[in-house]
XYZ file of C-alpha atoms in Angstrom:
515
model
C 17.371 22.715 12.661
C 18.528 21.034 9.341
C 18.151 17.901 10.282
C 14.828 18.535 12.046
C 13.954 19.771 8.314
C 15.166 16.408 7.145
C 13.208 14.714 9.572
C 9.835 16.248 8.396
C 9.365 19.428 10.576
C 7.315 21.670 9.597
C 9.277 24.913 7.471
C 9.398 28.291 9.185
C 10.026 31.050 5.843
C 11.371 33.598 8.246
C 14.292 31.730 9.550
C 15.311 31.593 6.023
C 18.744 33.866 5.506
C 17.515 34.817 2.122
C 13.553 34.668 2.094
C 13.472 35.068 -2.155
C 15.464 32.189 -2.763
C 14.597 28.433 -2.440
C 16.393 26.855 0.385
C 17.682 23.153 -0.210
C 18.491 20.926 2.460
C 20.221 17.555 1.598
C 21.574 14.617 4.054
C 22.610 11.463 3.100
C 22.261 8.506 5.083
C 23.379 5.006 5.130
C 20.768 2.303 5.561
C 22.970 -1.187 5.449
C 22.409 -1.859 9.086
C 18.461 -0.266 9.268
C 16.258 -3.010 7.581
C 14.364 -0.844 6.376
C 13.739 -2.834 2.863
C 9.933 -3.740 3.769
C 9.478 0.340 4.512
C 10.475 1.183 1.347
C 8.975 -1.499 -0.398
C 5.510 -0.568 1.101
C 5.777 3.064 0.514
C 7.078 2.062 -3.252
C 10.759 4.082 -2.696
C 13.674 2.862 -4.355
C 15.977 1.171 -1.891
C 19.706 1.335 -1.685
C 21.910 0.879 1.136
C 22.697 4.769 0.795
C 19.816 6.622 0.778
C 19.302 10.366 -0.340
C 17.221 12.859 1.591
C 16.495 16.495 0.172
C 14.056 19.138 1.444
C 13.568 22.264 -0.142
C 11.353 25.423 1.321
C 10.090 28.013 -1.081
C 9.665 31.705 0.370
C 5.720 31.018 0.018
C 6.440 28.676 2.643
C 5.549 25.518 0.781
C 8.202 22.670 1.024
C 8.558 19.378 -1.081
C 10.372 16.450 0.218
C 12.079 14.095 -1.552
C 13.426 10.347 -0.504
C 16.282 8.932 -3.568
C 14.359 11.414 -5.854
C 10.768 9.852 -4.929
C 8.279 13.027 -3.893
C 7.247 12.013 -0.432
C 4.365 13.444 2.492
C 5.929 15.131 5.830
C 4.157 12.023 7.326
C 6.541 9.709 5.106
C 9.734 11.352 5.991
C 9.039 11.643 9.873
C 8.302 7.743 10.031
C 11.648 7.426 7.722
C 13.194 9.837 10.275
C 12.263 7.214 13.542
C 14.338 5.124 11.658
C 17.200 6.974 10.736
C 17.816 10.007 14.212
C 17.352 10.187 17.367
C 17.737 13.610 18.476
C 18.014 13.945 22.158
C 18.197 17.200 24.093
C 17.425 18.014 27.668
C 14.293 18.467 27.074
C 13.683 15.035 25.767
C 15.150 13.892 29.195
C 11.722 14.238 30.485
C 10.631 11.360 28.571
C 12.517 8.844 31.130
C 9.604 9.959 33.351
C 6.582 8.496 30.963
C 5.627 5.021 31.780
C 5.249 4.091 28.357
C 8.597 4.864 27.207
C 10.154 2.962 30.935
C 8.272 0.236 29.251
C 9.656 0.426 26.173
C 12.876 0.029 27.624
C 12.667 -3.087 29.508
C 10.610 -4.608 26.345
C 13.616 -3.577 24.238
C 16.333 -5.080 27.110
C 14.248 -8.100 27.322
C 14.230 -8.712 23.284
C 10.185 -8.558 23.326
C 9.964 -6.303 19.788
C 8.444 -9.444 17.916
C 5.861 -10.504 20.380
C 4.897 -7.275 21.276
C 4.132 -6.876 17.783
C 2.204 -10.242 17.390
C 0.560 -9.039 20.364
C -0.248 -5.713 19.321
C -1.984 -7.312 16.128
C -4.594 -9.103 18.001
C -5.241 -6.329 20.556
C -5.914 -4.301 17.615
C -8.290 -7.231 16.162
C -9.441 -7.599 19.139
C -10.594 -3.949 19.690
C -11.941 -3.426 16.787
C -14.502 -6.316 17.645
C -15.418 -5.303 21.091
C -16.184 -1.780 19.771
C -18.598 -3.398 16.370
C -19.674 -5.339 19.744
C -20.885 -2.656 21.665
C -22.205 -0.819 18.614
C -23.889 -4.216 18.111
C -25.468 -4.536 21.883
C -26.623 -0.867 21.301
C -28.394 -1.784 18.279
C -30.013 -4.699 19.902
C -31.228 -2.823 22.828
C -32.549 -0.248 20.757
C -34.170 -2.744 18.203
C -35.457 -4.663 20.959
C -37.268 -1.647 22.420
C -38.645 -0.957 19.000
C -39.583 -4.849 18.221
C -43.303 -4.611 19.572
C -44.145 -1.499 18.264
C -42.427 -2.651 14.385
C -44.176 -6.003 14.723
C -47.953 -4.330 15.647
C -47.369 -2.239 12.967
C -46.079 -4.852 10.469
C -48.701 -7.308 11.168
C -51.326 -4.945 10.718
C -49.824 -4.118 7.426
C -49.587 -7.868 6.183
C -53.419 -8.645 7.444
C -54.313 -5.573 5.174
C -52.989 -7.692 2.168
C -51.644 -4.703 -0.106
C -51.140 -5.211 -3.906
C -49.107 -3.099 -5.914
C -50.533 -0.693 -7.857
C -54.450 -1.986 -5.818
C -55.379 1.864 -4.524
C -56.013 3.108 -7.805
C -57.549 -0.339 -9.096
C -60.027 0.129 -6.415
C -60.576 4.153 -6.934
C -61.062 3.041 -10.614
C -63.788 0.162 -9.483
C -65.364 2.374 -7.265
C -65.888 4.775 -9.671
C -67.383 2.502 -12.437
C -69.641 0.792 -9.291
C -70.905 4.422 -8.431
C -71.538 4.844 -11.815
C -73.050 1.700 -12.995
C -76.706 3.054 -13.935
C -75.577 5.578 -16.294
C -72.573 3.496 -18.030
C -75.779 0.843 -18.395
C -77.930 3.072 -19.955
C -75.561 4.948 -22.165
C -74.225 1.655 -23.482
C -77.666 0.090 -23.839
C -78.663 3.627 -26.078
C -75.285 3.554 -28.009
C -75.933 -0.729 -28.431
C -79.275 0.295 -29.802
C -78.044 3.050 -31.634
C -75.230 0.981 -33.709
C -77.072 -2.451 -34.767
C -81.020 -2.641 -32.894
C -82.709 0.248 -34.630
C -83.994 0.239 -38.120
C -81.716 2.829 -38.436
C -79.114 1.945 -36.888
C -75.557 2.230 -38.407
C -75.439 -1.431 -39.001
C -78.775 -1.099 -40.938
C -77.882 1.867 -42.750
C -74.540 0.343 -43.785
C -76.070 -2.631 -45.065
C -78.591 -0.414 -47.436
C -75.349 1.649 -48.418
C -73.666 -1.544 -49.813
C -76.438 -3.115 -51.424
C -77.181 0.379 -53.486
C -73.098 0.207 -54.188
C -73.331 -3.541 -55.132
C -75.792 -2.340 -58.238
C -72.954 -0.111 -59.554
C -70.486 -2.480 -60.123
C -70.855 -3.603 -63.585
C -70.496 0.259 -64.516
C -67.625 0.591 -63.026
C -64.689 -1.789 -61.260
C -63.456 0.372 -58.793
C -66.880 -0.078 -56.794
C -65.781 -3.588 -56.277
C -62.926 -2.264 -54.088
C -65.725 0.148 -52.027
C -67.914 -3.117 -51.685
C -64.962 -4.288 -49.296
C -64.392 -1.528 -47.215
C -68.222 -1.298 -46.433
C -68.577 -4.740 -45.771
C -65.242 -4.465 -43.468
C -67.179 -1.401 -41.787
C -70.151 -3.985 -41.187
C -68.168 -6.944 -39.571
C -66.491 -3.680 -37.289
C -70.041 -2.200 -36.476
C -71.100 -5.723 -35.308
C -68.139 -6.217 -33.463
C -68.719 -3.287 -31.476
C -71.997 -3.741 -30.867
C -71.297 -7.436 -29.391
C -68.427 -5.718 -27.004
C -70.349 -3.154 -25.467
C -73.253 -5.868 -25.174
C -70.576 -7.507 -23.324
C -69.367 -4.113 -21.238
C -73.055 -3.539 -20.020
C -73.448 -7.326 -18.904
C -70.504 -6.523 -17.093
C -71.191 -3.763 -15.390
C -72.433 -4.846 -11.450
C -74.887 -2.491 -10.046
C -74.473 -4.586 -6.871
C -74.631 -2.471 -4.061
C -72.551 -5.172 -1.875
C -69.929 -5.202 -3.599
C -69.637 -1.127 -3.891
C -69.312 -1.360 -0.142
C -66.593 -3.462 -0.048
C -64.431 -1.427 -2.406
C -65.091 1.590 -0.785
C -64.578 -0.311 2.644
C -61.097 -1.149 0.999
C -60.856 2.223 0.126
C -61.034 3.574 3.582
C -58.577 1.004 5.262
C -56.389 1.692 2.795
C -56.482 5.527 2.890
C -56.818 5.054 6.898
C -53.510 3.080 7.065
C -52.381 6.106 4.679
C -53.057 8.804 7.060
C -52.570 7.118 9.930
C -48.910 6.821 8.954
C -48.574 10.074 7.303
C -47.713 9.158 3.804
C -49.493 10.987 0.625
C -48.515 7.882 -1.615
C -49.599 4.589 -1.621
C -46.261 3.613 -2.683
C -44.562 4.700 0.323
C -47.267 2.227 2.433
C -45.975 -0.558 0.603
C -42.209 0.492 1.140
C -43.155 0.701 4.654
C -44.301 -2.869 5.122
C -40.911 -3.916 3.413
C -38.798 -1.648 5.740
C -40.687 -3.091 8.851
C -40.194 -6.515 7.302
C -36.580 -6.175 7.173
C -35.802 -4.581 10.480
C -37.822 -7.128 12.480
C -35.643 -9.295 10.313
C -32.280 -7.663 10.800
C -33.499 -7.942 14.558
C -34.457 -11.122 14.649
C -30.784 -12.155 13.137
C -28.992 -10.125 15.637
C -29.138 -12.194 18.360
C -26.644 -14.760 16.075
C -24.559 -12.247 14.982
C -23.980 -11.427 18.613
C -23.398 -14.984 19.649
C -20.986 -15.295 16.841
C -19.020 -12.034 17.334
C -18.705 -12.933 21.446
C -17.279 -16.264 21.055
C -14.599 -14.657 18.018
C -14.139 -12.244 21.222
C -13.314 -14.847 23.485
C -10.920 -16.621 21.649
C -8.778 -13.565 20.424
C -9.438 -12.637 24.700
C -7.389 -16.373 25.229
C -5.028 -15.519 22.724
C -4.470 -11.469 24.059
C -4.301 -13.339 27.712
C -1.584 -16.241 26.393
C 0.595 -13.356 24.995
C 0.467 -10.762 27.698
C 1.325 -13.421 30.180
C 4.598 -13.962 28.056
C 5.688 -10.441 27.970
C 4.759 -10.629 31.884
C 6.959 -13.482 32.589
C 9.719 -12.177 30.240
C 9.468 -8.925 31.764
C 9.929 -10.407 35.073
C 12.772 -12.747 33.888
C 14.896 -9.238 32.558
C 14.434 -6.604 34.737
C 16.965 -7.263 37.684
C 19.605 -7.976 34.814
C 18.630 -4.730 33.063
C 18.638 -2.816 36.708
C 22.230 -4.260 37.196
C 23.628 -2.867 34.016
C 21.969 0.421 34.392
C 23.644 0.543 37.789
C 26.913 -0.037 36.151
C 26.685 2.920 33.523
C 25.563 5.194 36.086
C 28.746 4.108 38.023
C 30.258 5.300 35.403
C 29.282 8.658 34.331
C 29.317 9.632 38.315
C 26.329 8.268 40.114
C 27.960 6.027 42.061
C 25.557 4.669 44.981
C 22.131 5.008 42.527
C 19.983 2.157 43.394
C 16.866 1.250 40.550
C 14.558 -0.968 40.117
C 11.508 -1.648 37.868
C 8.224 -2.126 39.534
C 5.918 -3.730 37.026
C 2.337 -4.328 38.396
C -0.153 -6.140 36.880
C -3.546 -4.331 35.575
C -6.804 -6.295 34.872
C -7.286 -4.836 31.532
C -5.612 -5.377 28.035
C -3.447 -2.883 26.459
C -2.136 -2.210 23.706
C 1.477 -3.272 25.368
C -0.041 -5.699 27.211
C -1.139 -6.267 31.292
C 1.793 -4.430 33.171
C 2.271 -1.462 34.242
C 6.054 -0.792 35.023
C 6.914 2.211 36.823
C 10.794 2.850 37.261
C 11.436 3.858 41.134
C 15.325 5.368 41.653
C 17.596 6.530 44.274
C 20.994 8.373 43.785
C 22.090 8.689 47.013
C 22.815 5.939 50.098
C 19.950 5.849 52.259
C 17.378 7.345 50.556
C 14.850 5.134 49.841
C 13.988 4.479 46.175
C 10.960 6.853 44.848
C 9.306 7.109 41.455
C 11.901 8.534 39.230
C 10.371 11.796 38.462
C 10.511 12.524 42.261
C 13.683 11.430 42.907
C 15.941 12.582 40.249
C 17.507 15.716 39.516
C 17.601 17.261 36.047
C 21.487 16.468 35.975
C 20.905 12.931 37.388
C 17.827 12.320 34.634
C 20.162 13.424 31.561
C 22.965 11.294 32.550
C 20.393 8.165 33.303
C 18.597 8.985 29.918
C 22.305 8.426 28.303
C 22.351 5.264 29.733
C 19.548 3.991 28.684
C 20.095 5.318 24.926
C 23.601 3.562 25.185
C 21.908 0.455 25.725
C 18.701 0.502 23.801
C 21.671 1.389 20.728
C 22.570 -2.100 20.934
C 19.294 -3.654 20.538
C 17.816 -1.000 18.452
C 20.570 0.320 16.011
C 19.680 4.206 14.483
C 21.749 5.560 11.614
C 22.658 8.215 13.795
C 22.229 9.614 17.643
C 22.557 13.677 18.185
C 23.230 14.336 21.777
C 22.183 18.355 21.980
C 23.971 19.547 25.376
C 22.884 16.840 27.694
C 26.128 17.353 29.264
C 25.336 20.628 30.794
C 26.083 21.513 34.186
C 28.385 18.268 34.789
C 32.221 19.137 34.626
C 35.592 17.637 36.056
C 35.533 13.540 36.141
C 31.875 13.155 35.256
C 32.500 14.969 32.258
C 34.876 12.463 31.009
C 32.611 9.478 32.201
C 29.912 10.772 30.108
C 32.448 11.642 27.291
C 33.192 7.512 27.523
C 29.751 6.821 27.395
C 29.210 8.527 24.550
C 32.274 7.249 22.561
C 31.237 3.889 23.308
C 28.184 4.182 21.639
C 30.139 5.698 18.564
C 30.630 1.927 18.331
C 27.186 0.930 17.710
C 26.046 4.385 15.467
C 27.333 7.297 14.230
C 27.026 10.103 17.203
C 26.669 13.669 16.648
C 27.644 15.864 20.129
C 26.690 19.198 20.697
C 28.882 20.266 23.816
C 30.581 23.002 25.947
C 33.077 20.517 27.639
C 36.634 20.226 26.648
C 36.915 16.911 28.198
C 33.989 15.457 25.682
C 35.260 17.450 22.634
C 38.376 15.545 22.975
C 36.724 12.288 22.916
C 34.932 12.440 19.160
C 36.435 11.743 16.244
C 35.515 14.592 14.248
C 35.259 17.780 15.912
C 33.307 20.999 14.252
C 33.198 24.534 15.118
C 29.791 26.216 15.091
C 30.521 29.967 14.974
C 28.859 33.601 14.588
C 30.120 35.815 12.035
C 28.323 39.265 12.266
C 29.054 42.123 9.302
C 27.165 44.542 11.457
C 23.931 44.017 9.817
C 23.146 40.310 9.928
C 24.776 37.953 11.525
C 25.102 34.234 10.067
C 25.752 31.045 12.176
C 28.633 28.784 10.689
C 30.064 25.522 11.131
C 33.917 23.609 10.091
C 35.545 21.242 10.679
C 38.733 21.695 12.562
C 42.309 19.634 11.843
C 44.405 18.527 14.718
C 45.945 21.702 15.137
C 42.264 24.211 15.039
C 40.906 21.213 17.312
C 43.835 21.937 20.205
C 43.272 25.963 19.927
C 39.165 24.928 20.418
C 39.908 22.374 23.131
C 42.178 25.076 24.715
C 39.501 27.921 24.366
C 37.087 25.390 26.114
C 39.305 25.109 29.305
C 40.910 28.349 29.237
C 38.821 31.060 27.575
C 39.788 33.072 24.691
C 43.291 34.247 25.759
C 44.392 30.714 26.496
C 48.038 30.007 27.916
C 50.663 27.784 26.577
C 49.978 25.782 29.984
C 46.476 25.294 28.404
C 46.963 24.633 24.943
C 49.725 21.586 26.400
C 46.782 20.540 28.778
C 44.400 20.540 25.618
C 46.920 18.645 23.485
C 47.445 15.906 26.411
C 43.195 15.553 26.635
C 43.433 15.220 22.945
C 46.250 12.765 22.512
C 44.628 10.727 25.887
C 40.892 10.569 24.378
C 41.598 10.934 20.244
C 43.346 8.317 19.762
């Protein structure tokens, strides 16, 4: 449970002994055989060949993590965690039955790790194009079926000719055309009105200065005035000549009327017929059109470019699959043999395996096998797929085999073993205790166990014991000297009340195996 803590399991508050204070959990692991330099440099940890884990779990059920110190995610620590443990239990057994994991074996045996990750970078390249492929194909069909209808609509939009800003030119001309009579006439009466007319403003301006002009030598400041009128007579003549010009202007030309109201109503037509209440949003349309029948028209390349990228990652995926293939094949009678060997030893004498890898027509992300491990414990039985033909007891001791040799390709700071041993006893009990101590030799093993004859075998031996005060109990754990280690041992094979027959027996398994 601590370690699973450790390893980035989620905190339960209510196994906590005392839910009001903080619980810390702290292990400390050495990393000088891991490689696990580029991990921490990536998630920006300080590295050091011993490397401090702490976890702690407030009552409010909130936990922080830590790695040397660092804050880390859950997701951090259990990728750390991969690394660092492998906690197997009999539960676990039942991953020897998943193909993927059979696979991972033989890859492992066969020393594939670095291809298989080469590999696994392309077929990830490689689906991520043939999915923006598809999406691609699905765009295509779809713009294809709307191609026609965008480019009726689009060229009917570019033989209208649109301008910006022309609908309310033309509402403007229309207006003035409509109106052309009366503009006329009230310009012609206002023309009249400012310079024509005897008394027009012009006129009387002119009789204004002239009187003014006589005042001067009475008075300077009429000099001044004599410039301002005559400034008011250069601006009445100008506006008389402009709206002279305004009324020659003006078109009472019924022809021309009809074509701007003939604009008018294509323009307003193309309007409704679209639904749009702004002319604006016509013109936007036009673009819009214009750019899909473009983005349409461009497809077709993109395609052609995207398929032949396709093709040539589809060589490279087929070059490298056929290399794990042939690999595969080359190592999996040698990894068979050995299997063979350690099941020999831990009991199974006459087991009989073999990996079946078949070849699928489709990529993977571990390649084009399929590799399905078929066994048989017993003489004469012929050889079935493994979850068929393997008892629990036969898959926990093959499932310790295979961790004692994927621990030499694939060293882990540590292995906990969590009662695989159960219901073996007698001479299997020591083979597996053997097994186990030899992989001491790659990695540091934790054992949980009920057998004497494996206790005798570790190096270390702990205690895990109940100590009730009659209103809680607490779970403990020590660590036993020689001495606590024989009364344990002899407990193990002779129950609580053990003779001196049995402590001797469980000094002689200890002296035999401890040494």
């Amino acid at each position: 449970g601590a370690l699973g803590l450790l390893l980035g399991n989620r905190a339960d508050p209510s196994a906590l002994l005392n839910p009001e204070n903080k619980c810390i959990i702290e292990g400390h692991f050495r990393l000088d055989q891991l490689n696990l330099q580029s991990f921490f440099e990536e998630h920006e940890l300080d590295f050091d060949d011993s490397c401090i884990i702490r976890r702690e779990i407030l009552a409010s059920g909130k936990s922080r993590a830590f790695v040397n110190d660092t804050p880390v995610t859950l997701n951090i620590l259990k990728e750390l965690g991969e690394y660092l443990v492998d906690i197997h239990s009999q539960h676990q057994t039942l991953k020897v039955i998943n193909p993927n994991f059979q696979l991972s074996i033989l890859d492992s045996f066969a020393g594939n790790n670095s291809l298989l990750l080469r590999y696994k970078e392309v077929f990830a390249d490689f689906s991520r194009k043939s999915s923006k492929l598809k999406k691609l194909r699905e765009l295509e069909s779809q713009a294809k079926r709307e191609y026609d209808f965008n480019q009726f609509q689009y060229e009917e939009l570019s033989k209208a000719k649109l301008l910006e800003n022309e609908l309310e030119l033309l509402e403007k001309e229309s207006e003035i055309l409509s109106n052309a009579e009366l503009i006329q006439q009230t310009l012609a009466e206002v023309s009249f009105s400012t310079y024509e007319d005897e008394t027009s403003i012009y006129n009387q301006l002119t009789g204004i200065r002239k009187s003014v002009a006589g005042l001067i030598h009475f008075d300077k400041r009429f000099d001044g005035l004599i410039h301002r009128i005559q400034s008011m007579l250069i601006e009445a003549k100008d506006i008389y000549a402009e709206l002279n010009q305004i009324h020659d202007g003006i078109s009472t030309d019924n022809d021309k009327l009809k074509q701007v109201n003939e604009r008018l109503g294509l323009i307003n037509s193309l309007m409704a017929k679209h639904q749009f209440l702004e002319y604006e949003q016509l013109i936007s349309y036009r673009k819009s059109l214009a750019k899909k029948l473009k983005i349409a028209e461009n497809q077709s390349e993109e395609l052609t470019e995207l398929e032949t990228e396709l093709n040539t990652l589809k060589q490279n995926l087929k070059a490298q699959a056929q290399e794990l293939h042939t690999l595969r094949q080359k190592s999996h009678e040698g990894l068979e043999k050995i299997i063979v060997d350690l099941l020999s030893l831990v009991g199974i004498n006459d087991a009989r395996i073999e990996f079946q890898i078949t070849q699928i027509n489709q990529f993977t992300s571990t390649g084009i096998d399929k590799v399905e491990i078929y066994f048989s414990a017993n003489k004469g039985i012929k050889l079935e797929p493994i979850g068929n033909a393997a008892s629990g007891g036969e898959l926990s001791r093959l499932m310790l085999c295979l961790k004692a040799i994927l621990s030499e390709g694939n060293p882990r700071g540590l292995i906990v073993f969590d009662e695989i041993d159960t219901g073996i006893s007698g001479e299997v009990a020591i083979k597996v205790g053997k097994i186990i101590r030899q992989l001491s030799q790659n990695t540091q093993v934790l054992c949980i166990t009920h057998l004497p004859q494996v206790a005798a075998m570790g190096y270390e031996q702990y205690q895990v014991f109940k100590d009730s005060d009659g209103e809680k109990t607490e779970t403990n754990i020590r660590h036993l000297n020689r001495k606590a280690r024989i009364d344990e041992i002899a407990t193990m094979i002779g129950g609580s009340n053990a003779s001196d027959t049995v402590r001797k027996n469980a000094e002689e398994l200890l002296m035999s195996y401890a040494s």
